[in-house]
XYZ file of C-alpha atoms in Angstrom:
78
model
C -25.355 47.702 -9.372
C -22.953 45.338 -11.090
C -23.636 41.690 -11.779
C -20.949 40.626 -9.265
C -22.586 42.650 -6.500
C -26.015 41.186 -7.181
C -24.584 37.636 -7.239
C -22.772 38.299 -3.950
C -25.989 39.530 -2.337
C -27.945 36.516 -3.537
C -25.211 34.210 -2.172
C -25.431 35.945 1.195
C -29.218 35.668 1.271
C -29.079 31.972 0.421
C -26.460 31.328 3.118
C -28.775 32.898 5.658
C -31.697 30.495 5.868
C -34.595 31.105 8.216
C -33.593 28.067 10.250
C -30.059 29.374 10.678
C -31.344 32.813 11.713
C -33.830 31.243 14.154
C -31.106 29.019 15.656
C -28.773 31.977 15.981
C -31.438 34.099 17.690
C -32.296 31.302 20.144
C -28.626 30.707 20.931
C -28.054 34.386 21.603
C -31.231 34.556 23.699
C -29.881 31.845 25.984
C -26.363 33.307 25.939
C -24.674 30.338 24.276
C -23.878 31.892 20.884
C -20.391 30.926 19.718
C -17.977 33.590 18.534
C -17.716 31.902 15.146
C -21.490 31.989 14.609
C -21.747 35.561 15.860
C -19.021 36.684 13.458
C -20.756 34.820 10.615
C -24.053 36.517 11.450
C -22.481 39.971 11.472
C -20.593 39.288 8.238
C -23.434 37.706 6.249
C -26.593 38.777 7.932
C -28.923 41.613 7.306
C -29.801 43.166 10.671
C -33.538 43.512 10.005
C -33.938 39.736 9.661
C -32.453 39.194 13.113
C -34.552 42.014 14.577
C -37.783 40.570 13.164
C -37.011 36.987 14.226
C -35.851 38.229 17.639
C -39.080 40.180 18.124
C -41.163 37.144 17.156
C -39.214 34.886 19.530
C -39.497 37.434 22.357
C -43.247 37.813 21.770
C -43.683 34.033 21.733
C -41.781 33.779 25.018
C -43.923 36.466 26.664
C -47.128 34.803 25.435
C -45.934 31.425 26.706
C -45.201 32.837 30.175
C -48.561 34.623 30.195
C -50.354 31.394 29.226
C -48.569 29.360 31.922
C -49.380 31.971 34.582
C -53.054 31.991 33.529
C -53.206 28.201 33.711
C -51.591 28.133 37.163
C -53.926 30.828 38.480
C -56.949 29.050 37.000
C -55.962 25.686 38.486
C -55.339 27.314 41.882
C -58.844 28.784 41.827
C -57.706 32.366 42.259
C-alpha cells in the first residue's frame, strides 16, 4: 500500500466521526436523510460502521419499546 493510499484512508476515517455516523443513521431511520449526506456516506463511509451503529440504534429502539410496554402493563395492573 502506498503512502498516498494510507493517507487517503486516514483522511476518510477522520471525516467519518462517530457523531456523524450516528446522526446519519438516525436521519435514515426516520426517513429524512438528505441526498447530499447519503452520497457523502456512500463515498466516505465504510459499510460496517453504519451496520454496527444501525444495529445498536435498532436494538436500543426495541428495548425502549419493550420497557415502555412493560411499564404500561405494570401500571395497568395486568
